[in-house]
């Protein structure tokens, strides 16, 4: 909550360049506040239907949500062991899933 500056969003984007502007803003948000690695991904790629680059964004959104969910389970006693910095390692996630 509070991540999106709604004054920068075109709420009724029907033209391609307005959709591209919205998606450029979405990619910018993914890179800055969330720290996703989206090298070479732009809003135009998503508007144009580039599946590989669109999936790069979607996969990182999915992973972020999954890690957040697993952290909440850990707080509730789900048995996951965090690293020293408090984050979950990939090994801990795979071990929990197995």
PDB file of C-alpha atoms in Angstrom:
ATOM      1  CA  UNK A   1       0.000   0.000   0.000  1.00  0.00           C
ATOM      2  CA  UNK A   2       1.171   3.484  -0.825  1.00  0.00           C
ATOM      3  CA  UNK A   3       3.675   2.398  -3.474  1.00  0.00           C
ATOM      4  CA  UNK A   4       1.773   3.715  -6.505  1.00  0.00           C
ATOM      5  CA  UNK A   5       1.531   7.456  -7.147  1.00  0.00           C
ATOM      6  CA  UNK A   6      -1.889   7.448  -8.804  1.00  0.00           C
ATOM      7  CA  UNK A   7      -1.305  10.886 -10.331  1.00  0.00           C
ATOM      8  CA  UNK A   8       1.204   9.196 -12.678  1.00  0.00           C
ATOM      9  CA  UNK A   9      -1.288   6.542 -13.846  1.00  0.00           C
ATOM     10  CA  UNK A  10      -3.579   6.903 -16.854  1.00  0.00           C
ATOM     11  CA  UNK A  11      -6.732   5.353 -15.428  1.00  0.00           C
ATOM     12  CA  UNK A  12      -8.557   5.084 -18.768  1.00  0.00           C
ATOM     13  CA  UNK A  13      -5.710   4.167 -21.106  1.00  0.00           C
ATOM     14  CA  UNK A  14      -7.170   3.243 -24.484  1.00  0.00           C
ATOM     15  CA  UNK A  15      -4.345   4.448 -26.722  1.00  0.00           C
ATOM     16  CA  UNK A  16      -1.174   2.399 -27.088  1.00  0.00           C
ATOM     17  CA  UNK A  17       1.153   5.144 -25.911  1.00  0.00           C
ATOM     18  CA  UNK A  18      -0.896   5.657 -22.717  1.00  0.00           C
ATOM     19  CA  UNK A  19      -0.780   1.909 -22.022  1.00  0.00           C
ATOM     20  CA  UNK A  20       2.968   1.970 -22.642  1.00  0.00           C
ATOM     21  CA  UNK A  21       3.335   4.900 -20.248  1.00  0.00           C
ATOM     22  CA  UNK A  22       1.450   2.959 -17.548  1.00  0.00           C
ATOM     23  CA  UNK A  23       3.553  -0.150 -18.084  1.00  0.00           C
ATOM     24  CA  UNK A  24       6.799   1.846 -18.031  1.00  0.00           C
ATOM     25  CA  UNK A  25       5.692   3.143 -14.639  1.00  0.00           C
ATOM     26  CA  UNK A  26       4.893  -0.420 -13.496  1.00  0.00           C
ATOM     27  CA  UNK A  27       8.356  -1.620 -14.559  1.00  0.00           C
ATOM     28  CA  UNK A  28       9.926   1.365 -12.781  1.00  0.00           C
ATOM     29  CA  UNK A  29       8.056   0.456  -9.581  1.00  0.00           C
ATOM     30  CA  UNK A  30       9.151  -3.160  -9.897  1.00  0.00           C
ATOM     31  CA  UNK A  31      12.790  -2.092 -10.174  1.00  0.00           C
ATOM     32  CA  UNK A  32      12.952   0.570  -7.472  1.00  0.00           C
ATOM     33  CA  UNK A  33      10.799  -0.214  -4.436  1.00  0.00           C
ATOM     34  CA  UNK A  34      10.735  -3.986  -4.972  1.00  0.00           C
ATOM     35  CA  UNK A  35      14.264  -4.425  -6.307  1.00  0.00           C
ATOM     36  CA  UNK A  36      13.363  -6.756  -9.174  1.00  0.00           C
ATOM     37  CA  UNK A  37      16.024  -7.450 -11.784  1.00  0.00           C
ATOM     38  CA  UNK A  38      14.406  -6.437 -15.070  1.00  0.00           C
ATOM     39  CA  UNK A  39      17.308  -5.824 -17.420  1.00  0.00           C
ATOM     40  CA  UNK A  40      16.091  -4.673 -20.814  1.00  0.00           C
ATOM     41  CA  UNK A  41      12.391  -4.822 -19.898  1.00  0.00           C
ATOM     42  CA  UNK A  42      10.279  -1.824 -20.872  1.00  0.00           C
ATOM     43  CA  UNK A  43       6.574  -1.163 -20.974  1.00  0.00           C
ATOM     44  CA  UNK A  44       6.633  -1.374 -24.776  1.00  0.00           C
ATOM     45  CA  UNK A  45       7.794  -4.994 -24.538  1.00  0.00           C
ATOM     46  CA  UNK A  46       4.709  -5.895 -22.533  1.00  0.00           C
ATOM     47  CA  UNK A  47       2.365  -3.910 -24.802  1.00  0.00           C
ATOM     48  CA  UNK A  48       3.911  -5.614 -27.837  1.00  0.00           C
ATOM     49  CA  UNK A  49       3.275  -9.027 -26.271  1.00  0.00           C
ATOM     50  CA  UNK A  50       6.864 -10.151 -25.692  1.00  0.00           C
ATOM     51  CA  UNK A  51       6.159 -13.301 -23.683  1.00  0.00           C
ATOM     52  CA  UNK A  52       9.688 -13.821 -22.391  1.00  0.00           C
ATOM     53  CA  UNK A  53      10.040 -10.333 -20.917  1.00  0.00           C
ATOM     54  CA  UNK A  54       6.463 -10.308 -19.619  1.00  0.00           C
ATOM     55  CA  UNK A  55       7.078 -13.611 -17.860  1.00  0.00           C
ATOM     56  CA  UNK A  56      10.277 -12.187 -16.353  1.00  0.00           C
ATOM     57  CA  UNK A  57       8.153  -9.586 -14.575  1.00  0.00           C
ATOM     58  CA  UNK A  58       5.351 -11.998 -13.647  1.00  0.00           C
ATOM     59  CA  UNK A  59       7.770 -14.603 -12.291  1.00  0.00           C
ATOM     60  CA  UNK A  60       9.434 -12.077 -10.013  1.00  0.00           C
ATOM     61  CA  UNK A  61       6.028 -10.860  -8.782  1.00  0.00           C
ATOM     62  CA  UNK A  62       5.091 -14.470  -8.054  1.00  0.00           C
ATOM     63  CA  UNK A  63       8.361 -15.158  -6.235  1.00  0.00           C
ATOM     64  CA  UNK A  64       8.028 -11.983  -4.144  1.00  0.00           C
ATOM     65  CA  UNK A  65       4.513 -12.991  -3.116  1.00  0.00           C
ATOM     66  CA  UNK A  66       5.582 -16.557  -2.326  1.00  0.00           C
ATOM     67  CA  UNK A  67       8.499 -15.440  -0.154  1.00  0.00           C
ATOM     68  CA  UNK A  68       6.228 -12.984   1.670  1.00  0.00           C
ATOM     69  CA  UNK A  69       3.701 -15.762   2.276  1.00  0.00           C
ATOM     70  CA  UNK A  70       6.370 -18.156   3.531  1.00  0.00           C
ATOM     71  CA  UNK A  71       7.716 -15.500   5.888  1.00  0.00           C
ATOM     72  CA  UNK A  72       4.238 -15.129   7.354  1.00  0.00           C
ATOM     73  CA  UNK A  73       4.076 -18.913   7.823  1.00  0.00           C
ATOM     74  CA  UNK A  74       7.460 -18.861   9.511  1.00  0.00           C
ATOM     75  CA  UNK A  75       6.192 -16.292  11.997  1.00  0.00           C
ATOM     76  CA  UNK A  76       3.261 -18.599  12.693  1.00  0.00           C
ATOM     77  CA  UNK A  77       5.613 -21.523  13.361  1.00  0.00           C
ATOM     78  CA  UNK A  78       5.900 -23.029   9.902  1.00  0.00           C
ATOM     79  CA  UNK A  79       9.389 -24.417  10.446  1.00  0.00           C
ATOM     80  CA  UNK A  80      11.356 -22.303   7.977  1.00  0.00           C
ATOM     81  CA  UNK A  81      14.797 -21.198   9.105  1.00  0.00           C
ATOM     82  CA  UNK A  82      15.880 -17.717   7.984  1.00  0.00           C
ATOM     83  CA  UNK A  83      19.402 -16.598   7.145  1.00  0.00           C
ATOM     84  CA  UNK A  84      21.309 -14.342   9.508  1.00  0.00           C
ATOM     85  CA  UNK A  85      19.876 -11.245   7.771  1.00  0.00           C
ATOM     86  CA  UNK A  86      16.314 -12.475   8.427  1.00  0.00           C
ATOM     87  CA  UNK A  87      15.543 -13.363   4.803  1.00  0.00           C
ATOM     88  CA  UNK A  88      14.666 -16.799   3.546  1.00  0.00           C
ATOM     89  CA  UNK A  89      17.236 -18.536   1.379  1.00  0.00           C
ATOM     90  CA  UNK A  90      16.308 -20.497  -1.720  1.00  0.00           C
ATOM     91  CA  UNK A  91      17.612 -23.618   0.020  1.00  0.00           C
ATOM     92  CA  UNK A  92      15.244 -23.072   2.956  1.00  0.00           C
ATOM     93  CA  UNK A  93      12.293 -22.669   0.604  1.00  0.00           C
ATOM     94  CA  UNK A  94      13.152 -25.822  -1.372  1.00  0.00           C
ATOM     95  CA  UNK A  95      13.745 -27.753   1.831  1.00  0.00           C
ATOM     96  CA  UNK A  96      10.370 -26.640   3.186  1.00  0.00           C
ATOM     97  CA  UNK A  97       8.612 -27.617  -0.051  1.00  0.00           C
ATOM     98  CA  UNK A  98      10.202 -31.064  -0.079  1.00  0.00           C
TER      99      UNK A  98
END
